[in-house]
PDB file of C-alpha atoms in Angstrom:
ATOM      1  CA  MET A   1     -39.255  47.448  47.411  1.00 30.00           C
ATOM      2  CA  LYS A   2     -37.723  46.504  44.077  1.00 32.00           C
ATOM      3  CA  LEU A   3     -36.642  49.554  42.114  1.00 30.00           C
ATOM      4  CA  HIS A   4     -35.768  47.945  38.800  1.00 38.00           C
ATOM      5  CA  GLN A   5     -36.153  44.638  37.078  1.00 40.00           C
ATOM      6  CA  SER A   6     -33.058  42.536  36.641  1.00 49.00           C
ATOM      7  CA  ASN A   7     -33.164  40.382  33.526  1.00 52.00           C
ATOM      8  CA  ILE A   8     -30.049  38.217  33.328  1.00 68.00           C
ATOM      9  CA  ALA A   9     -31.590  35.057  31.886  1.00 75.00           C
ATOM     10  CA  GLY A  10     -29.498  33.771  29.029  1.00 87.00           C
ATOM     11  CA  LEU A  11     -26.499  36.005  29.777  1.00 95.00           C
ATOM     12  CA  ASN A  12     -23.037  34.788  30.669  1.00 97.00           C
ATOM     13  CA  MET A  13     -22.443  35.741  34.286  1.00 97.00           C
ATOM     14  CA  PHE A  14     -19.732  34.989  36.802  1.00 97.00           C
ATOM     15  CA  THR A  15     -21.167  32.649  39.404  1.00 96.00           C
ATOM     16  CA  ALA A  16     -18.012  32.105  41.498  1.00 96.00           C
ATOM     17  CA  TYR A  17     -14.314  32.770  41.697  1.00 95.00           C
ATOM     18  CA  GLY A  18     -11.505  31.419  43.799  1.00 93.00           C
ATOM     19  CA  GLU A  19      -7.836  30.584  43.830  1.00 91.00           C
ATOM     20  CA  GLY A  20      -6.890  30.107  40.173  1.00 92.00           C
ATOM     21  CA  TYR A  21     -10.371  29.945  38.658  1.00 96.00           C
ATOM     22  CA  VAL A  22     -13.592  31.722  37.798  1.00 97.00           C
ATOM     23  CA  ALA A  23     -16.937  30.059  37.154  1.00 97.00           C
ATOM     24  CA  VAL A  24     -19.157  31.264  34.323  1.00 97.00           C
ATOM     25  CA  ASN A  25     -22.708  29.969  34.611  1.00 95.00           C
ATOM     26  CA  ASN A  26     -21.350  27.391  37.088  1.00 95.00           C
ATOM     27  CA  GLU A  27     -18.614  26.120  34.711  1.00 96.00           C
ATOM     28  CA  LYS A  28     -15.044  26.552  35.994  1.00 97.00           C
ATOM     29  CA  HIS A  29     -12.319  28.215  33.899  1.00 96.00           C
ATOM     30  CA  GLY A  30      -8.676  28.573  34.909  1.00 95.00           C
ATOM     31  CA  LYS A  31      -7.047  30.166  31.860  1.00 95.00           C
ATOM     32  CA  ASN A  32      -7.125  33.637  30.354  1.00 97.00           C
ATOM     33  CA  LEU A  33     -10.497  34.388  28.803  1.00 97.00           C
ATOM     34  CA  ILE A  34     -12.771  37.149  27.592  1.00 98.00           C
ATOM     35  CA  LEU A  35     -16.358  37.028  28.793  1.00 98.00           C
ATOM     36  CA  LEU A  36     -19.102  38.824  26.907  1.00 98.00           C
ATOM     37  CA  PRO A  37     -22.801  38.603  27.782  1.00 97.00           C
ATOM     38  CA  GLU A  38     -23.433  36.361  24.743  1.00 96.00           C
ATOM     39  CA  SER A  39     -20.112  34.531  24.295  1.00 97.00           C
ATOM     40  CA  ILE A  40     -16.825  33.377  25.797  1.00 97.00           C
ATOM     41  CA  ILE A  41     -13.483  33.695  24.041  1.00 97.00           C
ATOM     42  CA  HIS A  42     -11.244  31.051  25.553  1.00 94.00           C
ATOM     43  CA  GLU A  43      -7.524  31.641  25.979  1.00 82.00           C
ATOM     44  CA  TRP A  44      -7.562  35.009  24.166  1.00 87.00           C
ATOM     45  CA  SER A  45      -3.957  35.468  25.183  1.00 92.00           C
ATOM     46  CA  THR A  46      -1.243  33.507  26.907  1.00 91.00           C
ATOM     47  CA  ALA A  47       0.141  36.725  28.399  1.00 92.00           C
ATOM     48  CA  THR A  48       0.556  37.679  32.010  1.00 90.00           C
ATOM     49  CA  PRO A  49      -0.159  41.249  33.094  1.00 88.00           C
ATOM     50  CA  GLU A  50       3.551  42.014  32.689  1.00 90.00           C
ATOM     51  CA  SER A  51       3.834  40.489  29.199  1.00 93.00           C
ATOM     52  CA  LEU A  52       0.703  41.874  27.503  1.00 94.00           C
ATOM     53  CA  SER A  53       1.431  42.869  23.927  1.00 95.00           C
ATOM     54  CA  GLU A  54      -0.055  45.281  21.426  1.00 95.00           C
ATOM     55  CA  ALA A  55      -1.565  42.278  19.594  1.00 95.00           C
ATOM     56  CA  ASP A  56      -3.333  41.185  22.797  1.00 96.00           C
ATOM     57  CA  MET A  57      -4.818  44.640  23.235  1.00 96.00           C
ATOM     58  CA  GLN A  58      -5.827  44.876  19.568  1.00 95.00           C
ATOM     59  CA  LYS A  59      -8.068  41.842  20.085  1.00 96.00           C
ATOM     60  CA  LEU A  60      -9.899  43.792  22.783  1.00 97.00           C
ATOM     61  CA  LEU A  61     -10.463  46.750  20.453  1.00 96.00           C
ATOM     62  CA  THR A  62     -12.429  44.543  18.032  1.00 96.00           C
ATOM     63  CA  LEU A  63     -15.006  43.224  20.522  1.00 97.00           C
ATOM     64  CA  GLY A  64     -17.690  45.832  19.797  1.00 96.00           C
ATOM     65  CA  THR A  65     -18.109  46.794  23.448  1.00 97.00           C
ATOM     66  CA  GLU A  66     -18.416  50.146  25.184  1.00 97.00           C
ATOM     67  CA  ILE A  67     -16.390  49.103  28.216  1.00 98.00           C
ATOM     68  CA  ILE A  68     -13.709  46.504  28.867  1.00 98.00           C
ATOM     69  CA  LEU A  69     -12.747  45.350  32.340  1.00 98.00           C
ATOM     70  CA  LEU A  70      -9.165  44.092  32.345  1.00 98.00           C
ATOM     71  CA  GLY A  71      -8.688  41.737  35.297  1.00 97.00           C
ATOM     72  CA  THR A  72      -4.994  41.449  36.097  1.00 96.00           C
ATOM     73  CA  GLY A  73      -4.926  38.435  38.372  1.00 94.00           C
ATOM     74  CA  LYS A  74      -4.752  38.456  42.166  1.00 94.00           C
ATOM     75  CA  ARG A  75      -3.689  42.096  42.314  1.00 95.00           C
ATOM     76  CA  LEU A  76      -4.065  45.271  40.316  1.00 96.00           C
ATOM     77  CA  ARG A  77      -1.251  45.725  37.782  1.00 95.00           C
ATOM     78  CA  PHE A  78      -1.408  48.401  35.096  1.00 95.00           C
ATOM     79  CA  PRO A  79      -0.090  47.589  31.617  1.00 94.00           C
ATOM     80  CA  PRO A  80       2.232  50.156  30.012  1.00 93.00           C
ATOM     81  CA  GLY A  81       0.449  53.353  29.023  1.00 93.00           C
ATOM     82  CA  ALA A  82       1.176  52.817  25.327  1.00 95.00           C
ATOM     83  CA  LEU A  83      -1.049  49.719  25.391  1.00 96.00           C
ATOM     84  CA  LEU A  84      -3.932  51.642  26.967  1.00 95.00           C
ATOM     85  CA  ARG A  85      -3.888  54.712  24.699  1.00 96.00           C
ATOM     86  CA  PRO A  86      -5.866  53.362  21.692  1.00 96.00           C
ATOM     87  CA  PHE A  87      -9.037  52.773  23.707  1.00 97.00           C
ATOM     88  CA  ALA A  88     -10.144  56.359  24.417  1.00 96.00           C
ATOM     89  CA  PRO A  89      -9.991  57.510  20.765  1.00 96.00           C
ATOM     90  CA  ALA A  90     -11.975  54.375  19.840  1.00 97.00           C
ATOM     91  CA  GLY A  91     -14.701  55.367  22.317  1.00 97.00           C
ATOM     92  CA  ILE A  92     -14.078  52.327  24.522  1.00 98.00           C
ATOM     93  CA  GLY A  93     -13.676  52.609  28.264  1.00 97.00           C
ATOM     94  CA  LEU A  94     -10.911  50.408  29.635  1.00 98.00           C
ATOM     95  CA  GLU A  95     -10.846  49.792  33.369  1.00 98.00           C
ATOM     96  CA  VAL A  96      -7.963  47.889  34.949  1.00 98.00           C
ATOM     97  CA  MET A  97      -8.661  46.043  38.204  1.00 98.00           C
ATOM     98  CA  ASP A  98      -7.855  42.812  39.974  1.00 97.00           C
ATOM     99  CA  LEU A  99      -9.610  39.705  38.686  1.00 96.00           C
ATOM    100  CA  GLN A 100     -12.210  39.470  41.455  1.00 96.00           C
ATOM    101  CA  ALA A 101     -13.233  43.126  41.100  1.00 97.00           C
ATOM    102  CA  ALA A 102     -13.513  42.653  37.332  1.00 98.00           C
ATOM    103  CA  CYS A 103     -15.898  39.713  37.854  1.00 97.00           C
ATOM    104  CA  ARG A 104     -18.128  41.631  40.260  1.00 97.00           C
ATOM    105  CA  THR A 105     -18.194  44.770  38.099  1.00 98.00           C
ATOM    106  CA  TYR A 106     -18.897  42.768  34.944  1.00 98.00           C
ATOM    107  CA  ASN A 107     -21.960  41.144  36.551  1.00 97.00           C
ATOM    108  CA  ILE A 108     -23.409  44.525  37.499  1.00 97.00           C
ATOM    109  CA  LEU A 109     -22.836  46.055  34.057  1.00 97.00           C
ATOM    110  CA  ALA A 110     -24.071  42.995  32.157  1.00 97.00           C
ATOM    111  CA  ALA A 111     -27.245  42.887  34.281  1.00 95.00           C
ATOM    112  CA  GLU A 112     -27.817  46.540  33.328  1.00 95.00           C
ATOM    113  CA  GLY A 113     -27.675  45.571  29.652  1.00 95.00           C
ATOM    114  CA  ARG A 114     -24.387  47.352  28.985  1.00 96.00           C
ATOM    115  CA  LYS A 115     -22.032  46.297  26.170  1.00 97.00           C
ATOM    116  CA  VAL A 116     -19.312  45.016  28.472  1.00 98.00           C
ATOM    117  CA  ALA A 117     -16.465  42.541  28.279  1.00 98.00           C
ATOM    118  CA  ALA A 118     -14.258  41.115  31.018  1.00 98.00           C
ATOM    119  CA  ALA A 119     -10.769  40.244  29.788  1.00 98.00           C
ATOM    120  CA  LEU A 120      -9.186  38.125  32.513  1.00 97.00           C
ATOM    121  CA  LEU A 121      -5.543  37.280  33.022  1.00 96.00           C
ATOM    122  CA  PHE A 122      -4.728  34.561  35.525  1.00 94.00           C
ATOM    123  CA  ASP A 123      -1.550  34.524  37.615  1.00 86.00           C
TER     124      ASP A 123
END
């Protein structure tokens, strides 16, 4: 029995991921990107998880989302606390996870109609 209707037509969704890439609507990407249900921001940063800057994080604050999933490559790596602090006062949830978990979580939240973004950093 189906409990709810899933309406993902027209949304950007992750369709695959693997070593060094993600696929969005079956198109492969291998560089840092931000995925929103209606758009893709290519190469939003050239940073690695260890070199994220305040400017990189400021870009995330301007997306107009309620939650941001920060995918930190093959493994979970937390940025310095000072970079994470501005999100709570702005009313934006920021979740840090490995890249694959960020892709899976994004798909669930986007399918629910949430204002979500996945900001991915590749190793």
